[in-house]
């Protein structure tokens, strides 16, 4: 009897690989991040069994995935797409783990580390040395008070809008309207009181960023004063009949300032 050699080729088992193995996402609370695609390949010589993908970890609920991975033939690739949506209470950096598993005989398991950075939206703050614009005579303009508008958060603002809700307050200088503030920067609005009638005035300065919905307000006050006004009492004086070269009895006239401001020097004529 004659025998023939038999050659057997044993294929290497399925072996999963993933790229990238780490990924970082960034999004504001309640906003979904840009998607990141993970490529999963079979580096082995045999097909996989059914392939599953799952998220785990403390913050896994804020990550989401979609997958095209079912079964992988040798040298084939599928994709998994992941997004990050932090909640309204999220802060700092959140994390999760993406686990891809071959449920077939080879049992290959691979993981990718996910980090989600919570981007704080730009917020606005208004500060000033005082909010009392002082006492100003009607028709005049008081000394301006500077209001500084600054932004926090991790992103720039959109074009800003400036508004004043009440009368008699005028903007003397404004570097904030239409300004785009980068993180940690500021602009300035100078405002003065210009009263039209004697009164106590109040108004609201509001600076807003329509693109993010951020806004800040500051209440301003001031007083309008009437100008000095002189009144004589009595209004008329009767010296009676006086002989030539004689002097009448003295008469007293009282001068009062009925306005809200100090008069200038008085002169006799």
CSV table of C-alpha atoms in Angstrom, one decimal:
chain,number,residue,atom,x,y,z
A,1,UNK,CA,0.0,0.0,0.0
A,2,UNK,CA,1.2,3.4,-0.8
A,3,UNK,CA,0.5,6.5,1.4
A,4,UNK,CA,0.3,10.2,0.4
A,5,UNK,CA,1.3,13.1,2.6
A,6,UNK,CA,-1.5,15.2,4.0
A,7,UNK,CA,-1.1,18.9,4.6
A,8,UNK,CA,-3.4,20.7,7.0
A,9,UNK,CA,-3.6,24.4,7.2
A,10,UNK,CA,-4.8,25.7,10.6
A,11,UNK,CA,-6.2,29.2,10.4
A,12,UNK,CA,-5.4,31.5,13.3
A,13,UNK,CA,-8.5,32.4,15.4
A,14,UNK,CA,-10.4,35.6,14.9
A,15,UNK,CA,-8.7,38.5,16.7
A,16,UNK,CA,-10.4,42.0,17.1
A,17,UNK,CA,-8.6,45.3,17.0
A,18,UNK,CA,-10.0,48.8,17.4
A,19,UNK,CA,-8.8,52.2,16.3
A,20,UNK,CA,-8.6,54.7,18.0
A,21,UNK,CA,-8.2,53.2,21.4
A,22,UNK,CA,-8.9,56.4,23.2
A,23,UNK,CA,-11.1,59.4,22.2
A,24,UNK,CA,-12.0,62.7,23.7
A,25,UNK,CA,-15.3,64.5,23.2
A,26,UNK,CA,-16.4,68.0,24.0
A,27,UNK,CA,-19.9,69.5,24.4
A,28,UNK,CA,-21.9,72.0,26.4
A,29,UNK,CA,-24.6,70.6,28.8
A,30,UNK,CA,-27.6,69.4,26.8
A,31,UNK,CA,-25.7,69.6,23.5
A,32,UNK,CA,-24.5,66.5,21.5
A,33,UNK,CA,-20.9,66.5,20.5
A,34,UNK,CA,-19.4,65.8,17.1
A,35,UNK,CA,-19.4,62.0,16.4
A,36,UNK,CA,-16.2,60.0,16.6
A,37,UNK,CA,-15.9,56.8,14.4
A,38,UNK,CA,-14.1,53.7,15.7
A,39,UNK,CA,-12.9,51.2,13.2
A,40,UNK,CA,-13.1,47.5,14.3
A,41,UNK,CA,-11.1,45.0,12.3
A,42,UNK,CA,-10.5,41.2,12.4
A,43,UNK,CA,-6.8,40.5,12.3
A,44,UNK,CA,-7.2,36.7,12.6
A,45,UNK,CA,-7.5,34.1,9.9
A,46,UNK,CA,-11.0,32.9,10.9
A,47,UNK,CA,-14.3,34.7,10.9
A,48,UNK,CA,-15.7,36.1,14.2
A,49,UNK,CA,-18.9,35.1,15.8
A,50,UNK,CA,-21.6,37.8,16.4
A,51,UNK,CA,-19.9,41.0,17.5
A,52,UNK,CA,-21.4,43.2,20.2
A,53,UNK,CA,-20.6,46.7,21.3
A,54,UNK,CA,-21.5,48.2,24.7
A,55,UNK,CA,-20.8,51.2,26.9
A,56,UNK,CA,-20.0,51.0,30.6
A,57,UNK,CA,-18.7,53.2,33.4
A,58,UNK,CA,-20.0,55.9,35.7
A,59,UNK,CA,-20.9,58.3,33.0
A,60,UNK,CA,-21.9,55.8,30.3
A,61,UNK,CA,-25.4,57.1,30.2
A,62,UNK,CA,-24.1,60.4,28.6
A,63,UNK,CA,-22.5,58.5,25.7
A,64,UNK,CA,-24.4,56.8,22.8
A,65,UNK,CA,-23.3,54.5,20.0
A,66,UNK,CA,-24.5,53.1,16.7
A,67,UNK,CA,-22.7,50.1,15.2
A,68,UNK,CA,-22.4,48.3,11.8
A,69,UNK,CA,-20.5,45.4,13.4
A,70,UNK,CA,-22.3,42.0,13.1
A,71,UNK,CA,-19.8,39.3,12.1
A,72,UNK,CA,-16.4,40.0,10.6
A,73,UNK,CA,-14.6,37.9,8.0
A,74,UNK,CA,-10.8,37.9,8.2
A,75,UNK,CA,-9.3,41.2,7.2
A,76,UNK,CA,-12.7,43.0,7.2
A,77,UNK,CA,-13.6,46.1,9.1
A,78,UNK,CA,-16.8,47.5,10.6
A,79,UNK,CA,-17.5,50.8,12.3
A,80,UNK,CA,-18.9,52.1,15.6
A,81,UNK,CA,-20.0,55.7,15.9
A,82,UNK,CA,-20.0,57.3,19.4
A,83,UNK,CA,-21.4,60.7,20.6
A,84,UNK,CA,-21.4,62.5,23.9
A,85,UNK,CA,-24.3,64.5,25.4
A,86,UNK,CA,-23.6,65.8,28.9
A,87,UNK,CA,-26.6,66.6,31.2
A,88,UNK,CA,-27.6,70.0,32.5
A,89,UNK,CA,-25.8,69.1,35.8
A,90,UNK,CA,-22.6,67.7,34.2
A,91,UNK,CA,-19.3,69.4,35.0
A,92,UNK,CA,-15.6,68.8,34.4
A,93,UNK,CA,-14.7,65.6,32.5
A,94,UNK,CA,-16.8,62.5,32.3
A,95,UNK,CA,-15.7,59.0,31.2
A,96,UNK,CA,-16.8,55.7,29.9
A,97,UNK,CA,-15.5,52.5,28.3
A,98,UNK,CA,-16.5,51.1,24.9
A,99,UNK,CA,-16.2,47.3,24.9
A,100,UNK,CA,-16.4,45.3,21.7
A,101,UNK,CA,-16.7,41.5,22.1
A,102,UNK,CA,-16.6,38.5,19.7
A,103,UNK,CA,-19.2,36.2,21.1
A,104,UNK,CA,-17.9,33.3,19.0
A,105,UNK,CA,-15.3,30.6,19.9
A,106,UNK,CA,-12.3,32.9,19.8
A,107,UNK,CA,-14.0,35.2,22.4
A,108,UNK,CA,-11.8,38.2,21.5
A,109,UNK,CA,-12.5,41.4,23.6
A,110,UNK,CA,-11.2,44.9,23.0
A,111,UNK,CA,-11.9,48.2,24.7
A,112,UNK,CA,-11.5,51.9,24.0
A,113,UNK,CA,-11.4,54.6,26.6
A,114,UNK,CA,-13.8,57.6,26.2
A,115,UNK,CA,-13.4,61.0,27.8
A,116,UNK,CA,-16.1,63.7,27.6
A,117,UNK,CA,-15.2,67.3,28.4
A,118,UNK,CA,-18.1,69.4,29.6
A,119,UNK,CA,-17.8,72.9,27.9
A,120,UNK,CA,-19.3,75.6,30.1
A,121,UNK,CA,-21.2,78.1,27.9
A,122,UNK,CA,-20.0,81.7,27.9
A,123,UNK,CA,-21.6,83.7,30.8
A,124,UNK,CA,-21.7,87.5,31.2
A,125,UNK,CA,-21.0,89.6,34.3
A,126,UNK,CA,-21.4,93.4,34.8
A,127,UNK,CA,-19.3,95.2,37.4
A,128,UNK,CA,-18.9,98.9,38.2
A,129,UNK,CA,-17.5,101.0,41.0
A,130,UNK,CA,-21.0,102.4,41.7
A,131,UNK,CA,-24.5,102.1,40.3
A,132,UNK,CA,-25.5,105.6,41.5
A,133,UNK,CA,-24.9,108.1,38.8
A,134,UNK,CA,-25.3,111.0,41.2
A,135,UNK,CA,-27.3,114.2,41.4
A,136,UNK,CA,-27.4,116.2,38.2
A,137,UNK,CA,-29.2,119.5,37.4
A,138,UNK,CA,-32.0,119.2,34.8
A,139,UNK,CA,-30.7,119.7,31.3
A,140,UNK,CA,-27.1,118.9,32.2
A,141,UNK,CA,-25.1,115.7,31.8
A,142,UNK,CA,-23.5,114.1,34.8
A,143,UNK,CA,-20.1,112.4,35.1
A,144,UNK,CA,-20.0,109.0,33.3
A,145,UNK,CA,-19.7,105.8,35.2
A,146,UNK,CA,-17.9,102.9,33.6
A,147,UNK,CA,-19.6,99.4,33.5
A,148,UNK,CA,-17.3,96.5,32.7
A,149,UNK,CA,-18.8,93.5,31.0
A,150,UNK,CA,-16.7,90.3,31.2
A,151,UNK,CA,-17.3,86.6,30.2
A,152,UNK,CA,-16.5,83.3,31.9
A,153,UNK,CA,-17.1,79.9,30.5
A,154,UNK,CA,-15.0,78.0,28.0
A,155,UNK,CA,-16.1,79.6,24.7
A,156,UNK,CA,-16.4,83.0,23.2
A,157,UNK,CA,-19.6,84.9,23.1
A,158,UNK,CA,-21.5,85.8,20.0
A,159,UNK,CA,-22.0,89.5,19.1
A,160,UNK,CA,-23.3,91.3,22.2
A,161,UNK,CA,-26.4,93.5,22.5
A,162,UNK,CA,-26.7,96.4,24.9
A,163,UNK,CA,-30.0,98.0,26.1
A,164,UNK,CA,-31.1,100.5,28.8
A,165,UNK,CA,-34.7,100.2,30.0
A,166,UNK,CA,-35.3,103.6,31.5
A,167,UNK,CA,-35.1,107.3,30.5
A,168,UNK,CA,-32.5,109.9,31.3
A,169,UNK,CA,-29.5,107.5,31.2
A,170,UNK,CA,-27.3,108.0,28.1
A,171,UNK,CA,-24.4,105.9,26.7
A,172,UNK,CA,-21.3,108.1,26.4
A,173,UNK,CA,-19.0,105.3,25.2
A,174,UNK,CA,-19.6,101.7,24.2
A,175,UNK,CA,-17.1,99.0,23.2
A,176,UNK,CA,-19.6,96.2,23.9
A,177,UNK,CA,-22.3,96.5,21.2
A,178,UNK,CA,-21.6,93.9,18.5
A,179,UNK,CA,-18.4,92.8,20.4
A,180,UNK,CA,-17.4,89.2,20.5
A,181,UNK,CA,-15.6,88.4,23.8
A,182,UNK,CA,-13.1,85.6,24.0
A,183,UNK,CA,-12.8,83.6,27.2
A,184,UNK,CA,-11.6,85.9,30.1
A,185,UNK,CA,-11.9,89.2,28.2
A,186,UNK,CA,-14.1,92.3,28.8
A,187,UNK,CA,-15.6,95.4,27.2
A,188,UNK,CA,-16.8,98.7,28.7
A,189,UNK,CA,-19.9,100.8,28.6
A,190,UNK,CA,-19.8,104.4,30.0
A,191,UNK,CA,-23.2,105.8,31.1
A,192,UNK,CA,-24.2,109.2,32.4
A,193,UNK,CA,-27.4,110.7,33.8
A,194,UNK,CA,-29.1,113.5,31.8
A,195,UNK,CA,-32.3,114.3,33.6
A,196,UNK,CA,-35.2,116.2,31.9
A,197,UNK,CA,-37.2,116.9,35.1
A,198,UNK,CA,-36.4,117.0,38.8
A,199,UNK,CA,-37.0,113.4,39.9
A,200,UNK,CA,-35.4,110.2,41.2
A,201,UNK,CA,-34.4,108.0,38.2
A,202,UNK,CA,-33.8,104.3,37.9
A,203,UNK,CA,-33.0,102.1,34.9
A,204,UNK,CA,-31.7,98.7,34.0
A,205,UNK,CA,-28.6,98.1,31.9
A,206,UNK,CA,-28.8,94.7,30.1
A,207,UNK,CA,-26.1,93.1,28.0
A,208,UNK,CA,-27.1,89.9,26.2
A,209,UNK,CA,-25.6,87.3,23.9
A,210,UNK,CA,-28.4,86.0,21.7
A,211,UNK,CA,-26.3,83.2,20.3
A,212,UNK,CA,-26.0,81.5,23.7
A,213,UNK,CA,-28.9,83.0,25.6
A,214,UNK,CA,-26.6,84.5,28.2
A,215,UNK,CA,-27.4,87.9,29.7
A,216,UNK,CA,-26.5,90.1,32.6
A,217,UNK,CA,-28.2,93.2,34.1
A,218,UNK,CA,-27.4,96.0,36.5
A,219,UNK,CA,-29.8,98.5,38.1
A,220,UNK,CA,-28.7,102.2,37.9
A,221,UNK,CA,-30.0,105.1,39.9
A,222,UNK,CA,-29.7,108.9,39.8
A,223,UNK,CA,-31.3,112.1,40.9
A,224,UNK,CA,-32.4,115.1,38.7
A,225,UNK,CA,-32.2,118.4,40.4
A,226,UNK,CA,-33.9,121.7,39.5
A,227,UNK,CA,-31.6,124.6,38.9
A,228,UNK,CA,-31.2,127.3,41.5
A,229,UNK,CA,-34.2,129.6,41.5
A,230,UNK,CA,-34.3,132.9,43.6
A,231,UNK,CA,-37.5,134.3,45.0
A,232,UNK,CA,-38.0,137.6,46.9
A,233,UNK,CA,-40.5,138.1,49.6
A,234,UNK,CA,-42.3,140.4,49.6
A,235,UNK,CA,-42.6,140.8,45.9
A,236,UNK,CA,-43.2,144.5,46.1
A,237,UNK,CA,-42.2,147.2,48.5
A,238,UNK,CA,-44.0,150.5,49.3
A,239,UNK,CA,-41.8,153.1,51.0
A,240,UNK,CA,-44.7,155.6,51.3
A,241,UNK,CA,-44.3,159.3,51.0
A,242,UNK,CA,-40.8,160.6,51.8
A,243,UNK,CA,-39.7,164.2,51.9
A,244,UNK,CA,-36.9,165.3,49.7
A,245,UNK,CA,-33.5,164.7,51.2
A,246,UNK,CA,-35.0,162.5,53.8
A,247,UNK,CA,-34.7,158.7,54.2
A,248,UNK,CA,-37.6,156.3,54.5
A,249,UNK,CA,-37.9,153.6,57.1
A,250,UNK,CA,-35.9,150.5,56.2
A,251,UNK,CA,-37.8,147.6,54.6
A,252,UNK,CA,-36.7,144.0,54.7
A,253,UNK,CA,-36.7,141.8,51.7
A,254,UNK,CA,-35.9,138.0,52.0
A,255,UNK,CA,-34.3,136.2,49.2
A,256,UNK,CA,-34.8,132.5,49.0
A,257,UNK,CA,-33.3,129.8,46.8
A,258,UNK,CA,-36.3,127.6,45.9
A,259,UNK,CA,-34.2,125.3,43.6
A,260,UNK,CA,-32.2,122.2,44.5
A,261,UNK,CA,-28.7,123.6,43.8
A,262,UNK,CA,-26.5,126.3,45.2
A,263,UNK,CA,-26.9,129.6,43.5
A,264,UNK,CA,-24.0,131.6,42.1
A,265,UNK,CA,-22.8,134.8,43.9
A,266,UNK,CA,-25.5,137.5,44.3
A,267,UNK,CA,-25.0,141.2,43.4
A,268,UNK,CA,-26.8,144.4,44.5
A,269,UNK,CA,-27.7,147.0,41.9
